PDB file of C-alpha atoms in Angstrom:
ATOM      1  CA  UNK N   1      78.422  58.083  92.581  1.00  0.00           C
ATOM      2  CA  UNK N   2      80.610  58.511  95.724  1.00  0.00           C
ATOM      3  CA  UNK N   3      78.535  58.528  98.984  1.00  0.00           C
ATOM      4  CA  UNK N   4      78.432  61.735 100.531  1.00  0.00           C
ATOM      5  CA  UNK N   5      81.025  62.444 103.343  1.00  0.00           C
ATOM      6  CA  UNK N   6      79.813  61.096 106.792  1.00  0.00           C
ATOM      7  CA  UNK N   7      80.721  64.683 108.285  1.00  0.00           C
ATOM      8  CA  UNK N   8      78.239  66.277 106.036  1.00  0.00           C
ATOM      9  CA  UNK N   9      75.602  63.487 106.835  1.00  0.00           C
ATOM     10  CA  UNK N  10      75.859  63.951 110.304  1.00  0.00           C
ATOM     11  CA  UNK N  11      75.893  67.822 110.079  1.00  0.00           C
ATOM     12  CA  UNK N  12      72.514  67.308 107.970  1.00  0.00           C
ATOM     13  CA  UNK N  13      71.114  64.826 111.015  1.00  0.00           C
ATOM     14  CA  UNK N  14      72.019  67.397 113.339  1.00  0.00           C
ATOM     15  CA  UNK N  15      70.288  70.237 111.753  1.00  0.00           C
ATOM     16  CA  UNK N  16      67.169  68.140 111.072  1.00  0.00           C
ATOM     17  CA  UNK N  17      67.223  67.177 115.148  1.00  0.00           C
ATOM     18  CA  UNK N  18      67.544  70.742 115.993  1.00  0.00           C
ATOM     19  CA  UNK N  19      64.444  71.933 113.587  1.00  0.00           C
ATOM     20  CA  UNK N  20      62.577  69.469 115.064  1.00  0.00           C
ATOM     21  CA  UNK N  21      63.148  70.281 118.643  1.00  0.00           C
ATOM     22  CA  UNK N  22      62.332  73.835 117.464  1.00  0.00           C
ATOM     23  CA  UNK N  23      59.185  72.487 115.985  1.00  0.00           C
ATOM     24  CA  UNK N  24      57.891  70.494 118.944  1.00  0.00           C
ATOM     25  CA  UNK N  25      58.507  73.400 121.329  1.00  0.00           C
ATOM     26  CA  UNK N  26      56.472  75.733 119.221  1.00  0.00           C
ATOM     27  CA  UNK N  27      53.661  73.164 119.027  1.00  0.00           C
ATOM     28  CA  UNK N  28      53.904  72.960 122.949  1.00  0.00           C
ATOM     29  CA  UNK N  29      53.082  76.677 123.216  1.00  0.00           C
ATOM     30  CA  UNK N  30      49.247  76.597 123.273  1.00  0.00           C
ATOM     31  CA  UNK N  31      47.680  79.914 122.869  1.00  0.00           C
ATOM     32  CA  UNK N  32      45.808  80.521 126.104  1.00  0.00           C
ATOM     33  CA  UNK N  33      43.567  83.417 124.687  1.00  0.00           C
ATOM     34  CA  UNK N  34      40.515  81.101 124.368  1.00  0.00           C
ATOM     35  CA  UNK N  35      40.434  80.380 127.803  1.00  0.00           C
ATOM     36  CA  UNK N  36      40.774  84.091 128.800  1.00  0.00           C
ATOM     37  CA  UNK N  37      37.851  84.882 126.416  1.00  0.00           C
ATOM     38  CA  UNK N  38      35.591  82.040 127.495  1.00  0.00           C
ATOM     39  CA  UNK N  39      36.209  82.821 131.300  1.00  0.00           C
ATOM     40  CA  UNK N  40      35.568  86.626 130.559  1.00  0.00           C
ATOM     41  CA  UNK N  41      32.208  85.848 128.839  1.00  0.00           C
ATOM     42  CA  UNK N  42      31.064  83.365 131.522  1.00  0.00           C
ATOM     43  CA  UNK N  43      31.924  85.998 134.306  1.00  0.00           C
ATOM     44  CA  UNK N  44      30.743  89.072 132.228  1.00  0.00           C
ATOM     45  CA  UNK N  45      29.481  91.475 134.907  1.00  0.00           C
ATOM     46  CA  UNK N  46      25.529  92.538 134.940  1.00  0.00           C
ATOM     47  CA  UNK N  47      24.183  95.513 133.178  1.00  0.00           C
ATOM     48  CA  UNK N  48      23.913  97.169 136.723  1.00  0.00           C
ATOM     49  CA  UNK N  49      26.206  96.523 139.891  1.00  0.00           C
ATOM     50  CA  UNK N  50      26.244  98.459 143.136  1.00  0.00           C
ATOM     51  CA  UNK N  51      28.118  97.404 145.833  1.00  0.00           C
ATOM     52  CA  UNK N  52      29.252  98.393 149.647  1.00  0.00           C
ATOM     53  CA  UNK N  53      32.514  97.255 150.225  1.00  0.00           C
ATOM     54  CA  UNK N  54      35.121  97.403 153.261  1.00  0.00           C
ATOM     55  CA  UNK N  55      38.784  98.265 152.101  1.00  0.00           C
ATOM     56  CA  UNK N  56      41.403  97.001 155.075  1.00  0.00           C
ATOM     57  CA  UNK N  57      45.063  98.067 154.628  1.00  0.00           C
ATOM     58  CA  UNK N  58      47.910  96.567 156.555  1.00  0.00           C
ATOM     59  CA  UNK N  59      51.528  96.516 156.470  1.00  0.00           C
ATOM     60  CA  UNK N  60      54.402  94.486 158.250  1.00  0.00           C
ATOM     61  CA  UNK N  61      54.898  97.000 161.227  1.00  0.00           C
ATOM     62  CA  UNK N  62      51.287  96.134 161.716  1.00  0.00           C
ATOM     63  CA  UNK N  63      49.940  99.345 160.661  1.00  0.00           C
ATOM     64  CA  UNK N  64      45.811  98.816 159.903  1.00  0.00           C
ATOM     65  CA  UNK N  65      44.040 101.032 158.231  1.00  0.00           C
ATOM     66  CA  UNK N  66      40.198 100.456 157.322  1.00  0.00           C
ATOM     67  CA  UNK N  67      37.947 102.333 154.859  1.00  0.00           C
ATOM     68  CA  UNK N  68      34.493 101.790 153.496  1.00  0.00           C
ATOM     69  CA  UNK N  69      33.497 102.419 149.766  1.00  0.00           C
ATOM     70  CA  UNK N  70      30.650 102.221 147.551  1.00  0.00           C
ATOM     71  CA  UNK N  71      31.284 101.055 143.826  1.00  0.00           C
ATOM     72  CA  UNK N  72      28.828 101.406 140.782  1.00  0.00           C
ATOM     73  CA  UNK N  73      29.114  99.987 137.701  1.00  0.00           C
ATOM     74  CA  UNK N  74      27.172 100.340 134.332  1.00  0.00           C
ATOM     75  CA  UNK N  75      27.620  97.630 131.451  1.00  0.00           C
ATOM     76  CA  UNK N  76      25.550  98.973 128.151  1.00  0.00           C
ATOM     77  CA  UNK N  77      25.147 100.559 124.924  1.00  0.00           C
ATOM     78  CA  UNK N  78      28.604  99.610 124.481  1.00  0.00           C
ATOM     79  CA  UNK N  79      29.916 101.312 127.591  1.00  0.00           C
ATOM     80  CA  UNK N  80      31.663 100.417 130.714  1.00  0.00           C
ATOM     81  CA  UNK N  81      31.854 102.901 133.247  1.00  0.00           C
ATOM     82  CA  UNK N  82      33.372 102.165 136.939  1.00  0.00           C
ATOM     83  CA  UNK N  83      32.845 104.337 139.879  1.00  0.00           C
ATOM     84  CA  UNK N  84      34.543 104.027 143.319  1.00  0.00           C
ATOM     85  CA  UNK N  85      33.303 106.602 146.319  1.00  0.00           C
ATOM     86  CA  UNK N  86      34.891 106.764 149.706  1.00  0.00           C
ATOM     87  CA  UNK N  87      32.297 106.948 152.337  1.00  0.00           C
ATOM     88  CA  UNK N  88      34.691 106.968 155.544  1.00  0.00           C
ATOM     89  CA  UNK N  89      36.745 107.919 157.216  1.00  0.00           C
ATOM     90  CA  UNK N  90      35.021 111.326 157.223  1.00  0.00           C
ATOM     91  CA  UNK N  91      38.054 113.256 156.071  1.00  0.00           C
ATOM     92  CA  UNK N  92      38.325 111.495 152.880  1.00  0.00           C
ATOM     93  CA  UNK N  93      34.625 110.949 152.225  1.00  0.00           C
ATOM     94  CA  UNK N  94      33.919 111.679 148.661  1.00  0.00           C
ATOM     95  CA  UNK N  95      36.763 110.969 146.980  1.00  0.00           C
ATOM     96  CA  UNK N  96      36.502 108.958 144.040  1.00  0.00           C
ATOM     97  CA  UNK N  97      37.962 106.766 140.972  1.00  0.00           C
ATOM     98  CA  UNK N  98      36.029 107.028 137.756  1.00  0.00           C
ATOM     99  CA  UNK N  99      36.936 104.984 134.596  1.00  0.00           C
ATOM    100  CA  UNK N 100      34.971 104.778 131.326  1.00  0.00           C
ATOM    101  CA  UNK N 101      35.739 102.696 128.477  1.00  0.00           C
ATOM    102  CA  UNK N 102      33.288 102.839 125.218  1.00  0.00           C
ATOM    103  CA  UNK N 103      33.350  99.758 122.126  1.00  0.00           C
ATOM    104  CA  UNK N 104      35.713 101.866 120.048  1.00  0.00           C
ATOM    105  CA  UNK N 105      38.729 101.578 122.646  1.00  0.00           C
ATOM    106  CA  UNK N 106      38.316 105.077 124.232  1.00  0.00           C
ATOM    107  CA  UNK N 107      39.123 105.279 127.729  1.00  0.00           C
ATOM    108  CA  UNK N 108      38.630 108.182 130.345  1.00  0.00           C
ATOM    109  CA  UNK N 109      40.253 107.676 133.611  1.00  0.00           C
ATOM    110  CA  UNK N 110      43.328 107.899 135.572  1.00  0.00           C
ATOM    111  CA  UNK N 111      46.719 106.028 134.589  1.00  0.00           C
ATOM    112  CA  UNK N 112      46.045 102.284 134.915  1.00  0.00           C
ATOM    113  CA  UNK N 113      49.162 102.012 136.928  1.00  0.00           C
ATOM    114  CA  UNK N 114      48.418 104.326 139.428  1.00  0.00           C
ATOM    115  CA  UNK N 115      46.776 102.793 143.334  1.00  0.00           C
ATOM    116  CA  UNK N 116      43.605 103.166 143.987  1.00  0.00           C
ATOM    117  CA  UNK N 117      43.258 105.376 147.479  1.00  0.00           C
ATOM    118  CA  UNK N 118      46.817 104.429 148.761  1.00  0.00           C
ATOM    119  CA  UNK N 119      45.947 100.585 148.791  1.00  0.00           C
ATOM    120  CA  UNK N 120      47.974  97.823 146.730  1.00  0.00           C
ATOM    121  CA  UNK N 121      44.951  97.792 144.309  1.00  0.00           C
ATOM    122  CA  UNK N 122      45.858  99.522 141.100  1.00  0.00           C
ATOM    123  CA  UNK N 123      43.527 101.281 138.525  1.00  0.00           C
ATOM    124  CA  UNK N 124      44.318  98.615 136.245  1.00  0.00           C
ATOM    125  CA  UNK N 125      43.200  95.786 138.578  1.00  0.00           C
ATOM    126  CA  UNK N 126      40.053  97.893 139.169  1.00  0.00           C
ATOM    127  CA  UNK N 127      39.145  97.901 135.460  1.00  0.00           C
ATOM    128  CA  UNK N 128      39.757  94.103 135.172  1.00  0.00           C
ATOM    129  CA  UNK N 129      41.313  92.227 132.403  1.00  0.00           C
ATOM    130  CA  UNK N 130      41.869  93.867 128.795  1.00  0.00           C
ATOM    131  CA  UNK N 131      42.959  90.737 126.660  1.00  0.00           C
ATOM    132  CA  UNK N 132      43.453  93.216 123.781  1.00  0.00           C
ATOM    133  CA  UNK N 133      46.393  94.425 125.466  1.00  0.00           C
ATOM    134  CA  UNK N 134      48.318  90.865 126.018  1.00  0.00           C
ATOM    135  CA  UNK N 135      49.240  87.812 124.578  1.00  0.00           C
ATOM    136  CA  UNK N 136      48.384  84.712 126.687  1.00  0.00           C
ATOM    137  CA  UNK N 137      50.417  81.180 126.495  1.00  0.00           C
ATOM    138  CA  UNK N 138      48.872  78.129 128.073  1.00  0.00           C
ATOM    139  CA  UNK N 139      51.524  76.565 131.085  1.00  0.00           C
ATOM    140  CA  UNK N 140      51.637  73.332 132.887  1.00  0.00           C
ATOM    141  CA  UNK N 141      48.155  72.978 134.725  1.00  0.00           C
ATOM    142  CA  UNK N 142      48.716  73.119 138.892  1.00  0.00           C
ATOM    143  CA  UNK N 143      46.536  72.311 141.795  1.00  0.00           C
ATOM    144  CA  UNK N 144      45.444  75.128 144.117  1.00  0.00           C
ATOM    145  CA  UNK N 145      43.894  73.895 147.128  1.00  0.00           C
ATOM    146  CA  UNK N 146      43.689  70.673 145.613  1.00  0.00           C
ATOM    147  CA  UNK N 147      41.551  71.964 142.846  1.00  0.00           C
ATOM    148  CA  UNK N 148      43.165  71.693 139.417  1.00  0.00           C
ATOM    149  CA  UNK N 149      43.875  74.922 138.032  1.00  0.00           C
ATOM    150  CA  UNK N 150      44.689  76.271 133.906  1.00  0.00           C
ATOM    151  CA  UNK N 151      47.777  78.345 134.482  1.00  0.00           C
ATOM    152  CA  UNK N 152      47.963  81.233 131.547  1.00  0.00           C
ATOM    153  CA  UNK N 153      50.923  83.406 131.340  1.00  0.00           C
ATOM    154  CA  UNK N 154      49.688  86.754 129.905  1.00  0.00           C
ATOM    155  CA  UNK N 155      52.523  88.725 128.439  1.00  0.00           C
ATOM    156  CA  UNK N 156      51.954  92.459 127.638  1.00  0.00           C
ATOM    157  CA  UNK N 157      51.502  93.306 123.851  1.00  0.00           C
ATOM    158  CA  UNK N 158      54.021  95.924 123.704  1.00  0.00           C
ATOM    159  CA  UNK N 159      56.026  98.420 125.701  1.00  0.00           C
ATOM    160  CA  UNK N 160      53.419 101.168 125.735  1.00  0.00           C
ATOM    161  CA  UNK N 161      51.481  98.180 127.797  1.00  0.00           C
ATOM    162  CA  UNK N 162      53.790  97.809 130.548  1.00  0.00           C
ATOM    163  CA  UNK N 163      54.045 101.445 130.977  1.00  0.00           C
ATOM    164  CA  UNK N 164      50.557 102.349 131.411  1.00  0.00           C
ATOM    165  CA  UNK N 165      49.491  99.413 133.491  1.00  0.00           C
ATOM    166  CA  UNK N 166      52.858  98.614 135.164  1.00  0.00           C
ATOM    167  CA  UNK N 167      52.347  94.970 134.558  1.00  0.00           C
ATOM    168  CA  UNK N 168      54.770  92.706 133.405  1.00  0.00           C
ATOM    169  CA  UNK N 169      54.298  89.081 132.793  1.00  0.00           C
ATOM    170  CA  UNK N 170      51.586  87.727 135.033  1.00  0.00           C
ATOM    171  CA  UNK N 171      50.159  83.881 135.411  1.00  0.00           C
ATOM    172  CA  UNK N 172      46.642  83.403 135.734  1.00  0.00           C
ATOM    173  CA  UNK N 173      45.087  80.566 137.610  1.00  0.00           C
ATOM    174  CA  UNK N 174      41.665  79.285 136.198  1.00  0.00           C
ATOM    175  CA  UNK N 175      39.613  76.930 137.800  1.00  0.00           C
ATOM    176  CA  UNK N 176      39.208  73.799 135.041  1.00  0.00           C
ATOM    177  CA  UNK N 177      35.530  73.231 136.350  1.00  0.00           C
ATOM    178  CA  UNK N 178      34.663  76.616 135.495  1.00  0.00           C
ATOM    179  CA  UNK N 179      37.040  78.618 134.434  1.00  0.00           C
ATOM    180  CA  UNK N 180      36.611  81.250 137.473  1.00  0.00           C
ATOM    181  CA  UNK N 181      39.907  83.135 137.994  1.00  0.00           C
ATOM    182  CA  UNK N 182      41.188  81.965 141.434  1.00  0.00           C
ATOM    183  CA  UNK N 183      44.635  83.927 141.239  1.00  0.00           C
ATOM    184  CA  UNK N 184      46.809  86.166 139.582  1.00  0.00           C
ATOM    185  CA  UNK N 185      50.631  86.385 140.230  1.00  0.00           C
ATOM    186  CA  UNK N 186      52.640  89.400 139.030  1.00  0.00           C
ATOM    187  CA  UNK N 187      56.313  88.605 138.194  1.00  0.00           C
ATOM    188  CA  UNK N 188      59.238  90.672 138.137  1.00  0.00           C
ATOM    189  CA  UNK N 189      61.864  91.199 135.625  1.00  0.00           C
ATOM    190  CA  UNK N 190      63.464  87.941 136.834  1.00  0.00           C
ATOM    191  CA  UNK N 191      60.692  85.860 136.818  1.00  0.00           C
ATOM    192  CA  UNK N 192      59.558  85.797 140.579  1.00  0.00           C
ATOM    193  CA  UNK N 193      56.441  86.717 141.819  1.00  0.00           C
ATOM    194  CA  UNK N 194      56.327  90.217 143.153  1.00  0.00           C
ATOM    195  CA  UNK N 195      52.386  90.512 143.527  1.00  0.00           C
ATOM    196  CA  UNK N 196      49.723  88.484 144.084  1.00  0.00           C
ATOM    197  CA  UNK N 197      45.711  88.906 143.688  1.00  0.00           C
ATOM    198  CA  UNK N 198      43.562  85.964 145.365  1.00  0.00           C
ATOM    199  CA  UNK N 199      39.643  85.963 144.957  1.00  0.00           C
ATOM    200  CA  UNK N 200      38.253  84.261 147.637  1.00  0.00           C
ATOM    201  CA  UNK N 201      34.551  83.021 148.914  1.00  0.00           C
ATOM    202  CA  UNK N 202      32.921  82.949 145.406  1.00  0.00           C
ATOM    203  CA  UNK N 203      29.485  83.369 145.788  1.00  0.00           C
ATOM    204  CA  UNK N 204      26.969  82.691 143.059  1.00  0.00           C
ATOM    205  CA  UNK N 205      24.835  85.340 141.674  1.00  0.00           C
ATOM    206  CA  UNK N 206      21.145  85.014 140.152  1.00  0.00           C
ATOM    207  CA  UNK N 207      22.769  83.896 137.141  1.00  0.00           C
ATOM    208  CA  UNK N 208      24.688  81.397 138.418  1.00  0.00           C
ATOM    209  CA  UNK N 209      28.178  83.007 137.867  1.00  0.00           C
ATOM    210  CA  UNK N 210      30.668  83.259 140.697  1.00  0.00           C
ATOM    211  CA  UNK N 211      31.473  86.494 142.115  1.00  0.00           C
ATOM    212  CA  UNK N 212      34.074  86.679 144.557  1.00  0.00           C
ATOM    213  CA  UNK N 213      33.169  88.277 148.171  1.00  0.00           C
ATOM    214  CA  UNK N 214      36.767  88.840 149.118  1.00  0.00           C
ATOM    215  CA  UNK N 215      40.264  89.765 147.012  1.00  0.00           C
ATOM    216  CA  UNK N 216      43.211  89.750 148.739  1.00  0.00           C
ATOM    217  CA  UNK N 217      46.140  92.120 147.028  1.00  0.00           C
ATOM    218  CA  UNK N 218      49.586  91.505 148.536  1.00  0.00           C
ATOM    219  CA  UNK N 219      53.091  93.298 147.600  1.00  0.00           C
ATOM    220  CA  UNK N 220      55.042  90.252 148.473  1.00  0.00           C
ATOM    221  CA  UNK N 221      58.047  92.541 148.433  1.00  0.00           C
ATOM    222  CA  UNK N 222      57.082  95.228 150.861  1.00  0.00           C
ATOM    223  CA  UNK N 223      54.749  92.817 152.713  1.00  0.00           C
ATOM    224  CA  UNK N 224      51.643  95.080 152.195  1.00  0.00           C
ATOM    225  CA  UNK N 225      48.274  93.774 151.838  1.00  0.00           C
ATOM    226  CA  UNK N 226      44.841  94.988 151.033  1.00  0.00           C
ATOM    227  CA  UNK N 227      41.589  92.914 151.476  1.00  0.00           C
ATOM    228  CA  UNK N 228      38.837  94.093 149.669  1.00  0.00           C
ATOM    229  CA  UNK N 229      35.334  92.476 151.261  1.00  0.00           C
ATOM    230  CA  UNK N 230      32.032  92.901 149.641  1.00  0.00           C
ATOM    231  CA  UNK N 231      29.464  93.599 152.187  1.00  0.00           C
ATOM    232  CA  UNK N 232      26.892  93.691 150.125  1.00  0.00           C
ATOM    233  CA  UNK N 233      25.983  93.621 146.105  1.00  0.00           C
ATOM    234  CA  UNK N 234      22.906  94.475 144.048  1.00  0.00           C
ATOM    235  CA  UNK N 235      22.293  94.142 140.141  1.00  0.00           C
ATOM    236  CA  UNK N 236      19.954  96.679 139.651  1.00  0.00           C
ATOM    237  CA  UNK N 237      19.252 100.046 137.774  1.00  0.00           C
ATOM    238  CA  UNK N 238      17.497 101.607 140.656  1.00  0.00           C
ATOM    239  CA  UNK N 239      20.919 101.324 142.407  1.00  0.00           C
ATOM    240  CA  UNK N 240      23.114 102.818 139.650  1.00  0.00           C
ATOM    241  CA  UNK N 241      21.304 105.770 138.099  1.00  0.00           C
ATOM    242  CA  UNK N 242      22.680 107.682 135.054  1.00  0.00           C
ATOM    243  CA  UNK N 243      23.029 110.724 137.802  1.00  0.00           C
ATOM    244  CA  UNK N 244      25.691 108.661 139.920  1.00  0.00           C
ATOM    245  CA  UNK N 245      28.161 109.439 136.895  1.00  0.00           C
ATOM    246  CA  UNK N 246      26.510 112.773 135.855  1.00  0.00           C
ATOM    247  CA  UNK N 247      29.727 115.631 135.868  1.00  0.00           C
ATOM    248  CA  UNK N 248      32.410 113.161 136.361  1.00  0.00           C
ATOM    249  CA  UNK N 249      35.750 113.981 134.494  1.00  0.00           C
TER     250      UNK N 249
END
């Protein structure tokens, strides 16, 4: 039997090499969902949360606006309810944003992509991570402030999620020692960072879970910033009565 032509053998080798490269690349894409779900479980909010917050809006021109708000949350019986109410300035007092989600996936509230009270914080940011809406892939680790972090790339599940949230791809930075999310980078269509949220001054609550005392949200293209500072935090049903949510749309 004659040997196969050298050209044919070379072609088969080239195909095998290409397939091996693709297989290695596929294996290198590690699913990031377990990291995200472990972080969400570790930092799951208490059943009742009351906060007094200060919101500081600023821009490149030096304009600065300060608002105080109250935040109420209930997380029980399969429901998650979130309410944010402006206290000052007086002309905006009582303006509010309310969002509710049930265990079956039902949702009430404004469009996730809309902004809270003219700040850089979107309703989707306010609601927090919704893992069912995204795919997650682990990227190379990075150090932030000399602390090692996992880096997870979040990609919307479909175009509907992108349209609703305004999110494209995001990078979430989770501390390797405790999975606390220290930063989220929001990427534009070219892969550049367009927005950034940084979670600062974490403080342990009564369960030992870290809660950020300050969150900085930045529009890096327009040089606008919103600093949200938690002045007081209480985890008690007495501060979040059911009546707070009564009659809300």
